[in-house]
Amino acid sequence: MSPLPTAIPAAARDFRHVLGHVPTSVCVVTATGPEGPVGLTVGSFTSVSLDPPLVVFYATHTSVSAAAVIAAGRFCVNVLADDQEHVCASFARRGADRFATGEWDLTGRAAPRLAGAAAWIECDLEETLPAGDHVAVLGRVRELAAAGRDPLVFHRGRLARLAEAVRPAPVRCFDWWED
């Protein structure tokens, strides 16, 4: 029997490479601030709690757009559909008129909603926490809906469609989930 390998601290490149094998959703988080609508693309978004209903996204702590979303106190997570790569690219760029890409509902809401998104989740800011070179932005869900569309995902350093990765699975592969 060979000994277990000694754990080696991961370099940033190795960390990114290995964690890149974990698919993530691609979202545009939006808010309405004093200067008008703001938003940013995020690749780290997940649910946190059912009771109370909480979600979290992570943004670089130096992001001006993230700071504006936080200052607004309310935000909308727009889960991009698999045909909305152009929206992802627009909101990932600095200085662009981000809301010129895609169809946005900018009226009567706390935050802009993207037409055709796979889902949207409107939240009140619950808390922010430092998380290394990022900030964790925790939101309490107020309203949400899903459109039944496939999401855009990020995997191994590129945008991908979920349909590209779908393979037949055993019929009862999640029996443990039902308990």
PDB file of C-alpha atoms in Angstrom:
ATOM      1  CA  MET A   1       0.000   0.000   0.000  1.00  0.00           C
ATOM      2  CA  SER A   2       1.501   3.334  -1.015  1.00  0.00           C
ATOM      3  CA  PRO A   3       1.410   6.294   1.348  1.00  0.00           C
ATOM      4  CA  LEU A   4      -1.104   9.079   0.746  1.00  0.00           C
ATOM      5  CA  PRO A   5       0.380  12.042  -1.090  1.00  0.00           C
ATOM      6  CA  THR A   6       1.288  15.029   1.021  1.00  0.00           C
ATOM      7  CA  ALA A   7      -1.063  17.971   0.548  1.00  0.00           C
ATOM      8  CA  ILE A   8       0.640  20.823  -1.305  1.00  0.00           C
ATOM      9  CA  PRO A   9      -0.677  24.387  -1.069  1.00  0.00           C
ATOM     10  CA  ALA A  10      -2.437  25.177  -4.347  1.00  0.00           C
ATOM     11  CA  ALA A  11      -1.067  27.921  -6.567  1.00  0.00           C
ATOM     12  CA  ALA A  12      -3.664  30.304  -7.960  1.00  0.00           C
ATOM     13  CA  ARG A  13      -3.315  28.739 -11.435  1.00  0.00           C
ATOM     14  CA  ASP A  14      -3.851  25.228 -10.085  1.00  0.00           C
ATOM     15  CA  PHE A  15      -6.757  26.391  -7.941  1.00  0.00           C
ATOM     16  CA  ARG A  16      -8.465  27.966 -10.954  1.00  0.00           C
ATOM     17  CA  HIS A  17      -7.781  24.906 -13.130  1.00  0.00           C
ATOM     18  CA  VAL A  18      -9.210  22.382 -10.684  1.00  0.00           C
ATOM     19  CA  LEU A  19     -12.229  24.473  -9.641  1.00  0.00           C
ATOM     20  CA  GLY A  20     -12.884  25.173 -13.324  1.00  0.00           C
ATOM     21  CA  HIS A  21     -14.074  21.578 -13.528  1.00  0.00           C
ATOM     22  CA  VAL A  22     -17.077  22.533 -11.390  1.00  0.00           C
ATOM     23  CA  PRO A  23     -19.742  24.039 -13.684  1.00  0.00           C
ATOM     24  CA  THR A  24     -21.247  27.297 -12.462  1.00  0.00           C
ATOM     25  CA  SER A  25     -24.224  29.371 -13.488  1.00  0.00           C
ATOM     26  CA  VAL A  26     -23.727  32.631 -15.340  1.00  0.00           C
ATOM     27  CA  CYS A  27     -25.795  35.507 -13.992  1.00  0.00           C
ATOM     28  CA  VAL A  28     -26.114  39.233 -14.419  1.00  0.00           C
ATOM     29  CA  VAL A  29     -26.856  40.942 -11.117  1.00  0.00           C
ATOM     30  CA  THR A  30     -28.649  44.273 -11.523  1.00  0.00           C
ATOM     31  CA  ALA A  31     -29.828  47.132  -9.353  1.00  0.00           C
ATOM     32  CA  THR A  32     -31.138  50.657  -9.738  1.00  0.00           C
ATOM     33  CA  GLY A  33     -28.950  53.284  -8.160  1.00  0.00           C
ATOM     34  CA  PRO A  34     -29.073  57.081  -8.051  1.00  0.00           C
ATOM     35  CA  GLU A  35     -27.302  57.221 -11.424  1.00  0.00           C
ATOM     36  CA  GLY A  36     -29.677  54.681 -13.012  1.00  0.00           C
ATOM     37  CA  PRO A  37     -29.396  50.957 -13.705  1.00  0.00           C
ATOM     38  CA  VAL A  38     -26.174  49.108 -12.829  1.00  0.00           C
ATOM     39  CA  GLY A  39     -25.118  45.506 -13.240  1.00  0.00           C
ATOM     40  CA  LEU A  40     -22.328  42.976 -13.450  1.00  0.00           C
ATOM     41  CA  THR A  41     -21.728  39.437 -14.667  1.00  0.00           C
ATOM     42  CA  VAL A  42     -21.095  36.901 -11.903  1.00  0.00           C
ATOM     43  CA  GLY A  43     -20.138  33.248 -12.133  1.00  0.00           C
ATOM     44  CA  SER A  44     -20.454  32.441  -8.446  1.00  0.00           C
ATOM     45  CA  PHE A  45     -24.089  32.367  -7.403  1.00  0.00           C
ATOM     46  CA  THR A  46     -25.953  29.829  -5.290  1.00  0.00           C
ATOM     47  CA  SER A  47     -28.814  29.279  -2.890  1.00  0.00           C
ATOM     48  CA  VAL A  48     -27.976  29.374   0.823  1.00  0.00           C
ATOM     49  CA  SER A  49     -31.124  28.717   2.837  1.00  0.00           C
ATOM     50  CA  LEU A  50     -34.789  27.824   2.398  1.00  0.00           C
ATOM     51  CA  ASP A  51     -35.890  29.349   5.699  1.00  0.00           C
ATOM     52  CA  PRO A  52     -35.346  32.217   5.384  1.00  0.00           C
ATOM     53  CA  PRO A  53     -34.929  32.150   1.594  1.00  0.00           C
ATOM     54  CA  LEU A  54     -31.362  33.353   1.018  1.00  0.00           C
ATOM     55  CA  VAL A  55     -29.001  33.421  -1.964  1.00  0.00           C
ATOM     56  CA  VAL A  56     -25.415  34.625  -2.347  1.00  0.00           C
ATOM     57  CA  PHE A  57     -23.226  35.908  -5.151  1.00  0.00           C
ATOM     58  CA  TYR A  58     -19.568  36.812  -5.065  1.00  0.00           C
ATOM     59  CA  ALA A  59     -17.883  39.769  -6.748  1.00  0.00           C
ATOM     60  CA  THR A  60     -14.353  41.113  -6.789  1.00  0.00           C
ATOM     61  CA  HIS A  61     -14.019  43.480  -3.841  1.00  0.00           C
ATOM     62  CA  THR A  62     -12.705  46.221  -6.171  1.00  0.00           C
ATOM     63  CA  SER A  63     -15.750  46.097  -8.490  1.00  0.00           C
ATOM     64  CA  VAL A  64     -17.399  49.502  -8.826  1.00  0.00           C
ATOM     65  CA  SER A  65     -20.553  47.850 -10.202  1.00  0.00           C
ATOM     66  CA  ALA A  66     -20.776  45.479  -7.227  1.00  0.00           C
ATOM     67  CA  ALA A  67     -20.373  48.434  -4.858  1.00  0.00           C
ATOM     68  CA  ALA A  68     -23.265  50.192  -6.630  1.00  0.00           C
ATOM     69  CA  VAL A  69     -25.458  47.069  -6.351  1.00  0.00           C
ATOM     70  CA  ILE A  70     -24.657  46.818  -2.637  1.00  0.00           C
ATOM     71  CA  ALA A  71     -25.359  50.523  -2.089  1.00  0.00           C
ATOM     72  CA  ALA A  72     -28.770  50.144  -3.779  1.00  0.00           C
ATOM     73  CA  GLY A  73     -29.840  47.683  -1.074  1.00  0.00           C
ATOM     74  CA  ARG A  74     -31.913  45.610  -3.521  1.00  0.00           C
ATOM     75  CA  PHE A  75     -30.897  43.576  -6.537  1.00  0.00           C
ATOM     76  CA  CYS A  76     -32.068  41.103  -9.148  1.00  0.00           C
ATOM     77  CA  VAL A  77     -30.121  38.008 -10.148  1.00  0.00           C
ATOM     78  CA  ASN A  78     -30.843  37.329 -13.818  1.00  0.00           C
ATOM     79  CA  VAL A  79     -29.826  33.736 -14.605  1.00  0.00           C
ATOM     80  CA  LEU A  80     -28.752  33.881 -18.233  1.00  0.00           C
ATOM     81  CA  ALA A  81     -30.310  31.521 -20.758  1.00  0.00           C
ATOM     82  CA  ASP A  82     -28.037  29.537 -23.042  1.00  0.00           C
ATOM     83  CA  ASP A  83     -28.532  31.963 -25.951  1.00  0.00           C
ATOM     84  CA  GLN A  84     -27.553  35.075 -23.948  1.00  0.00           C
ATOM     85  CA  GLU A  85     -23.744  34.928 -24.229  1.00  0.00           C
ATOM     86  CA  HIS A  86     -23.819  38.442 -25.693  1.00  0.00           C
ATOM     87  CA  VAL A  87     -25.402  39.760 -22.485  1.00  0.00           C
ATOM     88  CA  CYS A  88     -22.727  38.013 -20.409  1.00  0.00           C
ATOM     89  CA  ALA A  89     -19.972  39.599 -22.514  1.00  0.00           C
ATOM     90  CA  SER A  90     -21.533  43.067 -22.369  1.00  0.00           C
ATOM     91  CA  PHE A  91     -21.814  43.067 -18.574  1.00  0.00           C
ATOM     92  CA  ALA A  92     -18.296  41.673 -18.163  1.00  0.00           C
ATOM     93  CA  ARG A  93     -16.787  44.679 -20.007  1.00  0.00           C
ATOM     94  CA  ARG A  94     -15.965  47.978 -18.402  1.00  0.00           C
ATOM     95  CA  GLY A  95     -17.354  51.218 -19.727  1.00  0.00           C
ATOM     96  CA  ALA A  96     -19.868  49.680 -22.120  1.00  0.00           C
ATOM     97  CA  ASP A  97     -23.534  50.692 -22.207  1.00  0.00           C
ATOM     98  CA  ARG A  98     -24.428  47.347 -20.723  1.00  0.00           C
ATOM     99  CA  PHE A  99     -28.200  47.765 -20.857  1.00  0.00           C
ATOM    100  CA  ALA A 100     -28.069  48.370 -24.638  1.00  0.00           C
ATOM    101  CA  THR A 101     -27.615  44.584 -24.984  1.00  0.00           C
ATOM    102  CA  GLY A 102     -30.702  42.447 -24.413  1.00  0.00           C
ATOM    103  CA  GLU A 103     -34.253  43.497 -23.624  1.00  0.00           C
ATOM    104  CA  TRP A 104     -34.594  44.927 -20.111  1.00  0.00           C
ATOM    105  CA  ASP A 105     -37.623  45.786 -18.023  1.00  0.00           C
ATOM    106  CA  LEU A 106     -36.408  48.994 -16.385  1.00  0.00           C
ATOM    107  CA  THR A 107     -39.745  50.214 -15.065  1.00  0.00           C
ATOM    108  CA  GLY A 108     -41.508  49.803 -11.778  1.00  0.00           C
ATOM    109  CA  ARG A 109     -39.031  47.401 -10.220  1.00  0.00           C
ATOM    110  CA  ALA A 110     -36.246  47.687  -7.700  1.00  0.00           C
ATOM    111  CA  ALA A 111     -33.844  46.204 -10.254  1.00  0.00           C
ATOM    112  CA  PRO A 112     -33.830  45.584 -14.012  1.00  0.00           C
ATOM    113  CA  ARG A 113     -35.051  42.206 -15.265  1.00  0.00           C
ATOM    114  CA  LEU A 114     -33.743  40.614 -18.448  1.00  0.00           C
ATOM    115  CA  ALA A 115     -36.362  39.361 -20.898  1.00  0.00           C
ATOM    116  CA  GLY A 116     -35.770  35.748 -21.875  1.00  0.00           C
ATOM    117  CA  ALA A 117     -33.599  34.915 -18.853  1.00  0.00           C
ATOM    118  CA  ALA A 118     -33.730  31.334 -17.595  1.00  0.00           C
ATOM    119  CA  ALA A 119     -34.783  32.699 -14.190  1.00  0.00           C
ATOM    120  CA  TRP A 120     -34.752  35.861 -12.108  1.00  0.00           C
ATOM    121  CA  ILE A 121     -34.531  36.310  -8.360  1.00  0.00           C
ATOM    122  CA  GLU A 122     -35.306  39.679  -6.725  1.00  0.00           C
ATOM    123  CA  CYS A 123     -33.647  40.220  -3.360  1.00  0.00           C
ATOM    124  CA  ASP A 124     -33.188  42.672  -0.532  1.00  0.00           C
ATOM    125  CA  LEU A 125     -29.606  42.989   0.607  1.00  0.00           C
ATOM    126  CA  GLU A 126     -29.231  40.915   3.774  1.00  0.00           C
ATOM    127  CA  GLU A 127     -25.503  41.199   4.473  1.00  0.00           C
ATOM    128  CA  THR A 128     -22.073  41.491   2.876  1.00  0.00           C
ATOM    129  CA  LEU A 129     -19.038  39.592   4.086  1.00  0.00           C
ATOM    130  CA  PRO A 130     -15.380  39.816   3.081  1.00  0.00           C
ATOM    131  CA  ALA A 131     -14.299  36.650   1.262  1.00  0.00           C
ATOM    132  CA  GLY A 132     -10.606  36.861   0.334  1.00  0.00           C
ATOM    133  CA  ASP A 133     -10.267  39.014  -2.778  1.00  0.00           C
ATOM    134  CA  HIS A 134     -14.066  38.973  -3.184  1.00  0.00           C
ATOM    135  CA  VAL A 135     -17.121  40.120  -1.273  1.00  0.00           C
ATOM    136  CA  ALA A 136     -19.998  37.742  -0.533  1.00  0.00           C
ATOM    137  CA  VAL A 137     -23.327  39.471  -1.102  1.00  0.00           C
ATOM    138  CA  LEU A 138     -26.167  37.733   0.702  1.00  0.00           C
ATOM    139  CA  GLY A 139     -29.705  38.474  -0.449  1.00  0.00           C
ATOM    140  CA  ARG A 140     -33.104  37.675   1.045  1.00  0.00           C
ATOM    141  CA  VAL A 141     -35.376  36.530  -1.766  1.00  0.00           C
ATOM    142  CA  ARG A 142     -38.539  38.596  -2.220  1.00  0.00           C
ATOM    143  CA  GLU A 143     -39.814  37.337  -5.561  1.00  0.00           C
ATOM    144  CA  LEU A 144     -38.618  34.835  -8.166  1.00  0.00           C
ATOM    145  CA  ALA A 145     -39.619  32.973 -11.303  1.00  0.00           C
ATOM    146  CA  ALA A 146     -38.176  30.484 -13.781  1.00  0.00           C
ATOM    147  CA  ALA A 147     -38.907  30.458 -17.502  1.00  0.00           C
ATOM    148  CA  GLY A 148     -38.127  26.804 -18.154  1.00  0.00           C
ATOM    149  CA  ARG A 149     -35.180  27.699 -20.391  1.00  0.00           C
ATOM    150  CA  ASP A 150     -31.758  26.050 -20.204  1.00  0.00           C
ATOM    151  CA  PRO A 151     -29.131  28.159 -18.420  1.00  0.00           C
ATOM    152  CA  LEU A 152     -25.786  29.322 -19.719  1.00  0.00           C
ATOM    153  CA  VAL A 153     -22.979  27.703 -17.715  1.00  0.00           C
ATOM    154  CA  PHE A 154     -19.271  28.332 -17.243  1.00  0.00           C
ATOM    155  CA  HIS A 155     -17.083  25.235 -17.316  1.00  0.00           C
ATOM    156  CA  ARG A 156     -13.337  24.715 -17.846  1.00  0.00           C
ATOM    157  CA  GLY A 157     -12.740  28.354 -18.664  1.00  0.00           C
ATOM    158  CA  ARG A 158     -15.466  28.794 -21.255  1.00  0.00           C
ATOM    159  CA  LEU A 159     -19.174  29.427 -21.625  1.00  0.00           C
ATOM    160  CA  ALA A 160     -21.141  26.281 -22.417  1.00  0.00           C
ATOM    161  CA  ARG A 161     -24.664  25.118 -23.012  1.00  0.00           C
ATOM    162  CA  LEU A 162     -26.158  22.631 -20.587  1.00  0.00           C
ATOM    163  CA  ALA A 163     -27.514  20.572 -23.501  1.00  0.00           C
ATOM    164  CA  GLU A 164     -23.899  19.904 -24.575  1.00  0.00           C
ATOM    165  CA  ALA A 165     -23.253  18.135 -21.273  1.00  0.00           C
ATOM    166  CA  VAL A 166     -26.502  16.217 -20.838  1.00  0.00           C
ATOM    167  CA  ARG A 167     -26.057  12.458 -20.862  1.00  0.00           C
ATOM    168  CA  PRO A 168     -28.572   9.752 -20.002  1.00  0.00           C
ATOM    169  CA  ALA A 169     -28.565   9.069 -16.273  1.00  0.00           C
ATOM    170  CA  PRO A 170     -29.897   6.127 -14.306  1.00  0.00           C
ATOM    171  CA  VAL A 171     -33.651   6.495 -13.855  1.00  0.00           C
ATOM    172  CA  ARG A 172     -33.497   6.497 -10.046  1.00  0.00           C
ATOM    173  CA  CYS A 173     -30.113   8.081  -9.470  1.00  0.00           C
ATOM    174  CA  PHE A 174     -31.401  10.443  -6.753  1.00  0.00           C
ATOM    175  CA  ASP A 175     -33.280   8.073  -4.437  1.00  0.00           C
ATOM    176  CA  TRP A 176     -31.306   9.510  -1.524  1.00  0.00           C
ATOM    177  CA  TRP A 177     -32.643  12.998  -2.317  1.00  0.00           C
ATOM    178  CA  GLU A 178     -36.265  12.074  -1.588  1.00  0.00           C
ATOM    179  CA  ASP A 179     -35.681  11.191   2.093  1.00  0.00           C
TER     180      ASP A 179
END
